[in-house]
């Protein structure tokens, strides 16, 4: 690949922006930024948004959009926690299993509306976002559950670490769910780039009509996409619960647009057909670094949203302008 | 598929039969609205149909109604505007800042107060137009998909507001409270503004060249371009209008609660989109009418307030309302889907 082609890829540009940003923060505030603790803190903050972003990536590639995943995540977390508390089976694997199953079920409801009734994805998921969250708060409960008060294993899972590095003062550790994020990222990468299903997802997003004529089963693929996104959301919800040590039914919802922004920054096209796992992870990392480390630059926290807004506009503007230039070039040479 | 709405400027408008299918969804919505009203009036005969309750509902639905009209316009163009609420809040913050700067002391002379009110409203609308201009530029000239462009500007406008206010509320010094809480006769002023906006926009859509072009472009941008419509200018004007309407909503909000917060009413964006879809605006563009939006606003407001009253003993009324919103939206989508399929079947069997 030559340099030109490399620069044309948004993943590469995002990587450069990320490196530049880190370099600037590291120069201005080396002691606070360049520490193992800070690195692990950033990575920890990436886990939940990263899992959500993987699902969002798949939806965007297929040409759809899903805003209901935070509602699925919090519903999965809350109901799973309630089941665990009520039955007394205090097990972390069970929590993940329940969360994944509830997420899958709710995601398939989206699949029915989108796949069978062919309704617009944004509108459907807008409806189910309200439906799921309203149902959770009204029928299931709106009381916050503190895990440490009702469970021991589940509550202790917040201290289950993948790596612990001893430092001069105290120690730094990376939570075990980071491995889960990496595993899920590999899984999504495998599905997208090594299976027929992945081809189908890209094909639907590129040109639905053409994909149908090429023999892809659109309905079945869409069922898979929205079911899988629900499953990821359910798992993400459980991780969120473990990391925050509580199941708060008012949390998570409201983060949907931030997650979509991270995925779009990572080079996925909202019109479908394009997007990579590595770009998505870089987008998540960039958003996380900005929201947790801008203050190290001496920039007050109230600038956070402003900076993210500017980044999104630049992030979506560059490919749009590139497309325009390409079209103009083609017109000139023709 | 969206069928193109025949604009009344064309002679085809006179064919009555072409009007019937597109109005069937409006009639259905009207029936739903009336049923909701009757049901809650029967359930709560003392409180629901009372004058005070009707007035309170009229007040509440005006802000969201104006925002929904803004979204509806962008949807007609085939796009969407997620930044309406951010624009409204930035406007409110601007107007409140002007008012605070000029009239903070209680014994400001009436002349200055009047001038401050005019300046505050002008500054607010100017901010709204500026926000619309940014959106319009990004959508029409940079060709960024509207959902992304306005997602970005939503964050950006909120970000600017957060930087300016440091996240704190700015107070309106009670100078605009007449606008938010006053009445003309028995009718609350916000409702007057909302209905006026609906009528004016409806007029613009049905009687002006811009309205015709907007429907054309929303139906098929390519065909519109080839028939000599300047899509860029239509898009730019659409987002300018959306920005201006959002600004008006922002000023009413400031008037009603006498405070501007940059994070006010975050659920308004999704609610406004929901209202548009309920009201029969096709999210893919080119089809829908303001009457549908107004009806959908009324229906949702009746449903919200009614559920609140019926479930008054239950603390979860708000949560049930959210559930009911989602269920209503999905239900209406399904109804539209089945009636459309039936129509298609009938059409194909007639061939």
XYZ file of C-alpha atoms in Angstrom:
685
model
C 0.000 0.000 0.000
C 1.460 3.362 -0.919
C 1.365 6.455 1.281
C -1.464 8.066 -0.592
C -3.743 5.095 -0.112
C -2.786 4.948 3.543
C -3.714 8.594 4.095
C -7.016 8.077 2.339
C -8.031 5.591 5.034
C -9.859 7.106 7.926
C -8.477 4.501 10.321
C -4.993 5.820 9.653
C -6.010 9.437 10.096
C -7.720 8.611 13.392
C -4.569 6.825 14.529
C -2.482 9.900 13.692
C -4.906 12.182 15.543
C -4.819 9.843 18.519
C -1.010 9.741 18.556
C -0.773 13.505 18.167
C -3.252 14.080 20.982
C -1.418 11.669 23.283
C 1.907 13.287 22.406
C 0.595 16.736 23.270
C -0.917 15.572 26.565
C 2.287 13.655 27.375
C 4.462 16.706 26.747
C 2.296 19.069 28.753
C 1.557 16.761 31.648
C 3.936 13.779 31.513
C 3.642 12.631 35.121
C -0.129 12.332 35.146
C -0.577 10.984 31.615
C 2.384 8.653 31.203
C 1.653 6.230 33.968
C 0.551 2.632 33.976
C -2.375 3.618 36.168
C -3.613 6.165 33.652
C -3.176 3.749 30.752
C -5.205 1.122 32.574
C -7.800 3.703 33.538
C -8.256 4.686 29.907
C -8.486 1.051 28.814
C -11.005 0.325 31.561
C -13.148 3.244 30.426
C -13.081 1.790 26.893
C -14.573 -1.589 27.779
C -18.311 -0.897 27.893
C -18.406 1.719 25.142
C -16.182 -0.588 23.077
C -18.569 -3.544 23.368
C -21.505 -1.318 22.419
C -19.489 0.126 19.554
C -18.842 -3.330 18.071
C -22.589 -3.904 17.799
C -23.178 -0.432 16.418
C -20.442 -1.051 13.837
C -22.271 -4.094 12.534
C -25.565 -2.203 12.259
C -23.975 0.768 10.516
C -22.207 -1.499 7.997
C -25.575 -3.041 7.132
C -26.926 0.439 6.416
C -29.083 0.674 9.524
C -28.868 2.474 12.823
C -29.737 1.244 16.302
C -30.429 3.628 19.162
C -32.122 1.036 21.371
C -29.004 -0.819 22.563
C -28.572 1.187 25.790
C -32.151 0.316 26.746
C -31.428 -3.350 25.959
C -28.220 -3.186 28.008
C -29.805 -1.711 31.103
C -32.838 -4.010 30.866
C -30.545 -7.052 30.597
C -28.409 -5.886 33.511
C -31.321 -5.057 35.777
C -33.379 -8.185 35.143
C -30.310 -10.440 35.402
C -29.383 -8.858 38.712
C -32.906 -9.301 40.007
C -32.951 -12.967 38.979
C -29.602 -13.541 40.668
C -30.739 -11.816 43.837
C -34.116 -13.593 43.903
C -32.769 -17.086 43.213
C -29.668 -16.634 45.339
C -27.433 -18.181 42.680
C -24.614 -15.689 43.000
C -22.590 -16.531 39.910
C -20.746 -14.269 37.471
C -21.012 -16.666 34.476
C -24.756 -16.924 35.104
C -25.020 -13.142 35.039
C -23.312 -13.047 31.640
C -25.478 -15.880 30.321
C -28.698 -14.203 31.480
C -27.596 -10.825 30.179
C -26.689 -12.264 26.792
C -29.983 -14.169 26.495
C -32.158 -11.207 27.511
C -30.194 -8.980 25.142
C -30.591 -11.485 22.325
C -34.340 -11.720 22.914
C -34.860 -7.961 22.921
C -32.607 -7.562 19.896
C -34.689 -10.095 17.985
C -37.768 -7.927 18.626
C -35.970 -5.193 16.670
C -35.209 -7.846 14.072
C -38.901 -8.664 13.620
C -39.873 -5.058 12.947
C -36.887 -4.360 10.724
C -36.512 -7.675 8.911
C -40.110 -8.773 8.419
C -41.987 -5.481 8.349
C -39.158 -3.597 6.665
C -39.674 -0.522 8.813
C -36.955 2.178 8.993
C -34.306 1.154 11.512
C -33.985 4.521 13.282
C -37.712 4.782 13.883
C -38.113 1.177 15.038
C -35.246 1.335 17.493
C -36.474 4.713 18.708
C -39.770 3.021 19.501
C -38.190 0.009 21.183
C -35.803 2.277 23.136
C -38.831 3.870 24.787
C -40.725 0.597 24.977
C -37.950 -1.378 26.693
C -36.913 1.349 29.093
C -40.475 2.270 29.991
C -41.347 -1.389 30.552
C -38.244 -1.901 32.691
C -38.919 1.095 34.905
C -42.657 0.542 35.202
C -43.080 -3.223 35.306
C -39.745 -4.414 36.715
C -38.506 -1.683 38.983
C -36.818 1.667 39.279
C -34.847 1.117 42.496
C -31.078 1.078 42.245
C -29.535 -2.225 43.331
C -26.127 -1.985 44.972
C -24.348 -5.242 44.181
C -22.275 -5.227 47.379
C -25.427 -5.235 49.502
C -27.049 -8.275 47.905
C -24.296 -10.343 46.274
C -20.737 -11.326 47.058
C -19.349 -13.005 43.927
C -20.931 -10.518 41.549
C -19.818 -7.580 43.666
C -16.296 -8.974 44.016
C -16.057 -9.348 40.244
C -15.305 -5.643 40.102
C -11.899 -6.455 41.594
C -11.160 -9.425 39.346
C -8.150 -8.313 37.361
C -6.404 -9.498 34.243
C -3.016 -7.995 35.062
C -1.777 -6.332 38.177
C 1.420 -4.337 38.018
C 3.119 -3.443 41.290
C 4.189 0.179 41.393
C 6.301 2.277 43.696
C 3.143 3.411 45.397
C 0.305 0.887 45.350
C -0.435 -1.055 42.192
C -2.182 -0.710 38.842
C -4.549 -3.312 37.512
C -6.497 -3.977 34.370
C -9.971 -5.453 34.756
C -10.648 -8.943 33.357
C -13.522 -7.718 31.179
C -10.920 -6.002 28.998
C -10.091 -9.494 27.728
C -13.781 -9.907 26.964
C -13.724 -6.760 24.818
C -10.723 -8.079 22.897
C -12.371 -11.484 22.445
C -15.597 -9.921 21.188
C -13.643 -7.632 18.874
C -11.897 -10.662 17.382
C -15.242 -12.426 17.016
C -16.822 -9.477 15.214
C -13.735 -9.102 13.041
C -13.939 -12.809 12.166
C -17.642 -12.643 11.331
C -17.264 -9.510 9.238
C -14.207 -10.457 7.249
C -14.030 -14.244 7.194
C -17.585 -15.496 6.837
C -20.347 -15.435 4.247
C -22.531 -13.777 6.870
C -20.070 -10.907 7.035
C -20.148 -10.578 3.258
C -23.927 -10.441 3.466
C -23.794 -7.639 6.058
C -21.473 -5.537 3.899
C -23.525 -6.365 0.792
C -26.831 -5.257 2.330
C -25.257 -1.998 3.411
C -23.645 -1.395 0.050
C -26.698 -2.037 -2.067
C -29.687 -3.877 -0.675
C -31.232 -4.578 -4.054
C -28.009 -5.981 -5.470
C -27.457 -8.105 -2.354
C -30.918 -9.581 -2.736
C -30.335 -10.395 -6.402
C -26.979 -11.931 -5.526
C -28.887 -14.409 -3.408
C -28.248 -13.133 0.114
C -31.101 -13.790 2.507
C -31.765 -10.256 3.723
C -34.347 -11.086 6.372
C -32.246 -13.796 7.990
C -29.164 -11.562 7.934
C -31.054 -8.700 9.558
C -32.358 -11.039 12.247
C -28.779 -12.049 12.930
C -27.534 -8.443 13.012
C -30.128 -7.104 15.438
C -30.107 -10.257 17.570
C -26.316 -10.101 17.788
C -26.357 -6.400 18.623
C -28.832 -7.169 21.408
C -26.566 -9.939 22.664
C -23.552 -7.615 22.709
C -25.644 -4.945 24.446
C -26.697 -7.472 27.096
C -23.085 -8.472 27.736
C -22.059 -4.808 27.775
C -24.773 -4.131 30.326
C -23.475 -6.845 32.652
C -19.925 -5.495 32.319
C -21.217 -2.027 33.131
C -22.926 -3.419 36.222
C -19.811 -5.231 37.388
C -17.543 -2.222 36.847
C -19.895 0.215 38.560
C -20.912 -2.329 41.239
C -24.573 -1.496 40.857
C -27.608 -1.959 38.651
C -29.045 1.513 38.257
C -32.052 1.444 35.888
C -31.485 5.115 35.039
C -27.942 4.622 33.774
C -26.583 3.821 30.276
C -29.552 5.243 28.321
C -28.376 8.542 26.869
C -24.989 7.233 25.712
C -26.298 6.004 22.338
C -25.251 9.007 20.299
C -21.750 9.038 21.847
C -21.247 5.421 20.833
C -22.473 6.074 17.300
C -20.130 9.060 17.151
C -17.157 6.871 18.150
C -17.959 4.329 15.448
C -18.419 6.985 12.797
C -15.142 8.642 13.814
C -13.559 5.230 13.278
C -14.447 5.324 9.612
C -17.779 3.492 9.404
C -20.157 5.038 6.901
C -23.606 5.739 8.246
C -25.007 5.000 4.808
C -23.643 1.476 5.069
C -21.173 -0.768 3.333
C -18.009 0.412 5.059
C -16.411 0.095 8.474
C -13.742 -1.903 10.284
C -13.256 -3.261 13.774
C -9.846 -1.665 14.164
C -11.213 1.743 13.136
C -14.042 1.391 15.617
C -11.674 0.540 18.465
C -9.513 3.547 17.560
C -12.617 5.760 17.529
C -13.584 4.493 20.977
C -10.066 5.087 22.258
C -10.019 8.621 20.868
C -13.358 9.553 22.459
C -12.246 8.027 25.763
C -8.894 9.820 25.794
C -10.641 13.109 25.082
C -13.288 12.683 27.725
C -10.949 11.509 30.454
C -7.686 13.301 29.727
C -8.551 16.693 28.302
C -8.350 18.059 31.805
C -4.663 17.047 31.912
C -4.075 19.579 29.140
C -5.378 22.275 31.422
C -8.563 22.478 29.357
C -11.577 22.749 31.646
C -14.025 19.839 31.478
C -16.771 22.024 30.053
C -14.833 22.068 26.745
C -15.210 18.294 26.391
C -18.445 18.265 24.415
C -17.260 21.116 22.234
C -14.091 19.259 21.281
C -15.986 16.032 20.612
C -18.492 17.928 18.467
C -15.734 19.499 16.382
C -14.087 16.093 16.005
C -17.299 14.451 14.815
C -17.860 17.148 12.219
C -14.267 16.872 10.990
C -14.490 13.083 11.143
C -17.595 12.914 8.989
C -16.609 15.888 6.870
C -13.320 14.456 5.593
C -14.802 11.380 3.878
C -17.646 13.482 2.517
C -15.203 15.978 1.010
C -13.017 13.159 -0.313
C -16.034 11.673 -2.046
C -16.875 15.051 -3.537
C -13.316 15.528 -4.814
C -13.256 12.062 -6.315
C -16.494 12.748 -8.127
C -15.134 16.019 -9.454
C -11.921 14.337 -10.623
C -13.944 11.714 -12.415
C -15.992 14.374 -14.156
C -12.821 16.178 -15.243
C -11.085 13.095 -16.609
C -14.183 11.794 -18.324
C -42.604 3.650 -1.049
C -43.277 7.315 -0.642
C -45.707 8.579 -3.193
C -45.202 12.153 -4.124
C -47.643 14.476 -2.571
C -49.298 16.520 -5.249
C -48.649 20.131 -4.431
C -51.739 22.267 -4.689
C -50.041 24.569 -7.172
C -50.467 21.872 -9.792
C -53.836 21.405 -11.493
C -53.908 17.728 -10.480
C -54.831 18.841 -6.999
C -58.430 19.147 -8.071
C -58.761 15.403 -8.504
C -60.491 14.487 -5.299
C -59.820 10.758 -5.423
C -56.086 11.391 -5.239
C -56.644 13.077 -1.901
C -58.422 10.205 -0.200
C -55.680 7.593 0.273
C -53.158 10.034 1.615
C -55.624 11.428 4.102
C -56.699 8.052 5.431
C -53.777 8.030 7.859
C -54.758 11.530 9.012
C -58.326 10.392 9.619
C -57.045 7.368 11.509
C -54.912 9.625 13.688
C -57.857 11.939 14.312
C -59.969 8.975 15.398
C -57.192 7.757 17.721
C -56.904 11.241 19.234
C -60.637 11.530 19.838
C -60.775 8.025 21.332
C -57.922 8.853 23.711
C -59.680 12.053 24.763
C -63.027 10.344 25.359
C -61.450 7.410 27.189
C -59.576 9.595 29.671
C -62.549 11.933 30.069
C -64.661 8.939 31.076
C -61.953 7.618 33.384
C -61.348 10.964 35.086
C -64.467 13.051 34.412
C -63.640 15.681 37.045
C -60.026 16.374 36.246
C -59.255 15.384 32.651
C -61.651 17.523 30.554
C -61.423 20.469 32.965
C -60.400 23.931 31.800
C -57.249 24.045 33.921
C -56.095 20.685 32.630
C -56.745 21.579 29.000
C -54.814 24.801 29.497
C -51.884 22.985 31.132
C -51.778 20.495 28.263
C -51.907 23.284 25.688
C -48.893 24.902 27.335
C -46.844 21.735 27.544
C -47.373 20.619 23.979
C -46.477 23.914 22.347
C -42.703 23.744 22.803
C -42.390 20.176 21.655
C -44.871 20.893 18.868
C -42.718 23.662 17.417
C -39.623 21.452 17.643
C -41.554 18.674 15.887
C -42.434 21.031 13.026
C -38.724 21.801 12.672
C -37.898 18.095 12.463
C -40.796 17.505 10.072
C -39.396 20.026 7.593
C -35.998 18.344 7.567
C -37.654 14.940 7.232
C -39.638 16.170 4.223
C -36.312 17.039 2.619
C -35.186 13.439 3.191
C -32.952 14.366 6.128
C -33.293 14.853 9.855
C -32.238 17.445 12.415
C -30.935 16.061 15.695
C -29.658 19.455 16.813
C -33.073 21.074 17.412
C -32.898 20.821 21.162
C -29.275 21.951 21.323
C -30.223 24.930 19.150
C -33.222 25.735 21.354
C -31.075 25.607 24.486
C -28.285 27.702 22.972
C -30.910 30.250 21.954
C -32.411 30.299 25.437
C -28.957 30.730 26.973
C -28.189 33.617 24.616
C -31.481 35.387 25.273
C -31.159 34.874 29.030
C -27.597 36.221 28.968
C -28.764 39.392 27.205
C -31.603 39.831 29.685
C -29.336 39.267 32.670
C -26.719 41.654 31.361
C -29.179 44.465 30.669
C -31.888 44.089 33.299
C -30.385 42.300 36.286
C -31.344 45.014 38.756
C -35.060 44.992 39.670
C -35.448 48.768 39.187
C -34.331 48.843 35.571
C -36.424 51.476 33.801
C -39.176 50.137 31.515
C -37.555 51.517 28.383
C -34.394 49.492 28.929
C -36.471 46.420 29.771
C -38.383 46.725 26.509
C -35.184 47.184 24.548
C -33.590 44.230 26.342
C -36.538 41.977 25.509
C -36.393 42.917 21.835
C -32.608 42.472 21.748
C -32.811 39.158 23.599
C -35.347 37.745 21.158
C -33.425 39.063 18.151
C -30.151 37.646 19.471
C -31.853 34.331 20.188
C -33.342 34.046 16.706
C -30.017 35.092 15.193
C -28.290 32.276 17.081
C -30.956 29.850 15.868
C -30.477 30.964 12.267
C -26.715 30.671 12.639
C -27.095 27.110 13.938
C -29.384 26.366 10.998
C -26.858 27.883 8.628
C -24.100 25.607 9.964
C -26.347 22.555 9.551
C -27.451 23.684 6.113
C -23.866 24.225 5.000
C -22.754 20.804 6.251
C -25.712 19.029 4.630
C -26.101 20.979 1.391
C -22.512 21.913 0.546
C -20.246 19.471 2.391
C -22.773 16.713 1.540
C -22.511 15.103 4.969
C -25.451 12.792 5.724
C -27.899 14.915 7.780
C -28.109 12.461 10.658
C -24.330 12.692 11.139
C -23.962 16.386 10.462
C -26.636 17.244 12.996
C -25.326 14.671 15.461
C -22.038 16.545 15.279
C -23.601 19.991 15.558
C -25.851 18.809 18.386
C -22.714 17.974 20.349
C -21.014 21.147 19.138
C -23.861 23.533 20.064
C -24.258 21.881 23.449
C -20.497 22.133 23.840
C -20.485 25.854 23.047
C -23.316 26.401 25.506
C -21.506 24.422 28.182
C -18.346 26.456 27.669
C -20.256 29.740 27.866
C -22.398 28.866 30.887
C -19.960 26.433 32.568
C -22.986 24.151 32.869
C -24.893 26.500 35.153
C -28.386 27.872 34.583
C -28.814 31.433 33.264
C -31.900 33.215 34.513
C -34.271 35.254 32.413
C -35.044 37.821 35.148
C -38.768 37.096 34.625
C -38.749 39.416 31.608
C -40.199 36.861 29.212
C -42.608 35.173 31.591
C -45.584 36.825 29.893
C -44.553 35.037 26.690
C -44.274 31.657 28.362
C -47.127 31.866 30.849
C -49.506 34.548 29.559
C -52.737 34.234 27.606
C -54.495 35.964 24.773
C -58.098 35.699 25.919
C -58.450 32.126 27.122
C -55.677 30.791 24.906
C -52.108 30.403 26.263
C -49.595 32.406 24.230
C -47.278 29.405 23.536
C -50.227 27.596 21.933
C -50.948 30.637 19.769
C -47.318 30.649 18.612
C -47.359 26.904 17.949
C -50.559 27.017 15.896
C -49.340 30.106 14.072
C -46.097 28.309 13.216
C -48.040 25.281 11.968
C -50.295 27.433 9.782
C -47.445 29.528 8.375
C -45.275 26.484 7.592
C -48.278 24.707 6.116
C -48.911 27.735 3.924
C -45.254 27.865 2.866
C -45.332 24.170 1.983
C -48.509 24.309 -0.051
C -48.420 27.748 -1.650
C -44.829 28.670 -2.366
C -42.246 27.529 -4.853
C -39.966 26.553 -1.961
C -42.628 24.190 -0.627
C -43.137 22.604 -4.024
C -39.385 22.206 -4.496
C -39.020 20.712 -1.015
C -41.566 17.975 -1.729
C -40.018 17.324 -5.129
C -36.513 17.060 -3.736
C -37.622 14.912 -0.804
C -39.311 12.481 -3.169
C -36.472 12.171 -5.633
C -33.452 14.467 -5.368
C -32.051 13.338 -8.705
C -35.273 14.017 -10.591
C -35.617 17.338 -8.785
C -32.130 18.386 -9.874
C -32.795 17.468 -13.468
C -36.031 19.416 -13.470
C -34.111 22.529 -12.534
C -34.565 22.686 -8.785
C -31.593 24.028 -6.856
C -31.367 21.282 -4.246
C -28.618 23.032 -2.330
C -30.598 26.175 -1.817
C -33.719 24.191 -0.850
C -31.725 22.215 1.725
C -30.051 25.323 3.114
C -33.400 27.079 3.522
C -34.892 23.982 5.174
C -32.201 23.867 7.845
C -32.426 27.643 8.324
C -36.164 27.291 8.941
C -35.509 24.415 11.311
C -32.983 26.520 13.228
C -35.400 29.425 13.435
C -38.265 27.264 14.712
C -35.941 25.704 17.291
C -34.968 29.205 18.395
C -38.634 30.134 18.868
C -39.152 26.996 20.963
C -36.076 27.929 23.004
C -37.421 31.411 23.719
C -40.791 29.989 24.824
C -39.010 27.527 27.129
C -37.018 30.398 28.627
C -40.248 32.326 29.118
C -42.032 29.427 30.788
C -39.367 28.300 33.253
C -37.432 31.589 33.402
C -34.125 29.750 33.267
C -31.941 28.450 30.485
C -29.900 25.304 30.957
C -27.825 23.861 28.163
C -28.843 20.298 29.068
C -32.566 20.993 29.280
C -35.028 18.543 27.718
C -32.658 15.985 26.237
C -35.527 13.610 25.489
C -37.137 16.236 23.240
C -35.113 15.201 20.178
C -36.305 11.640 20.050
C -39.803 12.703 21.084
C -40.006 15.204 18.220
C -38.929 12.535 15.729
C -41.532 10.191 17.146
C -44.242 12.845 16.769
C -43.314 13.370 13.121
C -43.504 9.667 12.331
C -46.796 9.339 14.202
C -48.072 12.324 12.261
C -47.405 10.603 8.971
C -44.208 12.348 7.895
C -42.220 9.884 5.807
C -38.677 9.726 7.271
C -37.321 9.026 3.808
C -38.686 12.330 2.584
C -41.272 13.899 0.324
C -44.475 12.967 2.074
C -46.430 14.328 5.005
C -48.414 17.317 6.187
C -48.297 19.736 9.100
C -51.865 18.833 10.109
C -50.621 15.331 10.885
C -47.845 16.703 13.082
C -50.276 18.892 15.028
C -52.640 15.951 15.536
C -49.794 13.707 16.673
C -48.657 16.321 19.205
C -52.187 16.556 20.592
C -52.568 12.759 20.705
C -49.285 12.223 22.558
C -50.030 15.036 25.003
C -53.489 13.642 25.779
C -51.950 10.218 26.270
C -49.181 11.524 28.544
C -51.396 13.668 30.743
C -54.180 11.095 30.823
C -51.854 8.321 31.910
C -50.417 10.625 34.551
C -53.860 11.229 36.008
C -55.103 7.653 35.800
C -51.918 6.322 37.349
C -51.651 9.157 39.823
C -51.463 6.845 42.809
C -48.706 4.911 41.095
C -45.312 6.566 41.266
C -44.310 5.000 37.955
C -46.637 7.075 35.758
C -43.690 8.677 33.948
C -42.227 5.298 33.161
C -45.507 3.929 31.881
C -45.792 7.000 29.693
C -42.464 6.206 28.083
C -43.631 2.640 27.536
C -46.883 3.905 26.019
C -45.020 6.264 23.671
C -42.900 3.431 22.345
C -45.871 1.097 22.029
C -47.955 3.747 20.234
C -45.170 4.471 17.771
C -44.675 0.800 16.913
C -48.426 0.246 16.723
C -48.959 3.120 14.299
C -46.029 1.901 12.190
C -47.643 -1.526 11.991
C -51.045 -0.065 11.115
C -49.492 1.989 8.345
C -47.590 -1.046 7.119
C -50.700 -3.212 6.870
C -52.903 -0.543 5.328
C -50.199 0.212 2.783
C -49.878 -3.456 1.890
C -53.606 -3.761 1.526
C -53.648 -0.752 -0.745
C -50.844 -2.200 -2.832
C -52.686 -5.489 -3.139
C -55.838 -3.733 -4.175
C -53.890 -1.683 -6.687
C -52.233 -4.722 -8.194
C -55.491 -6.686 -8.388
C -57.122 -3.807 -10.238
C -54.495 -3.947 -12.951
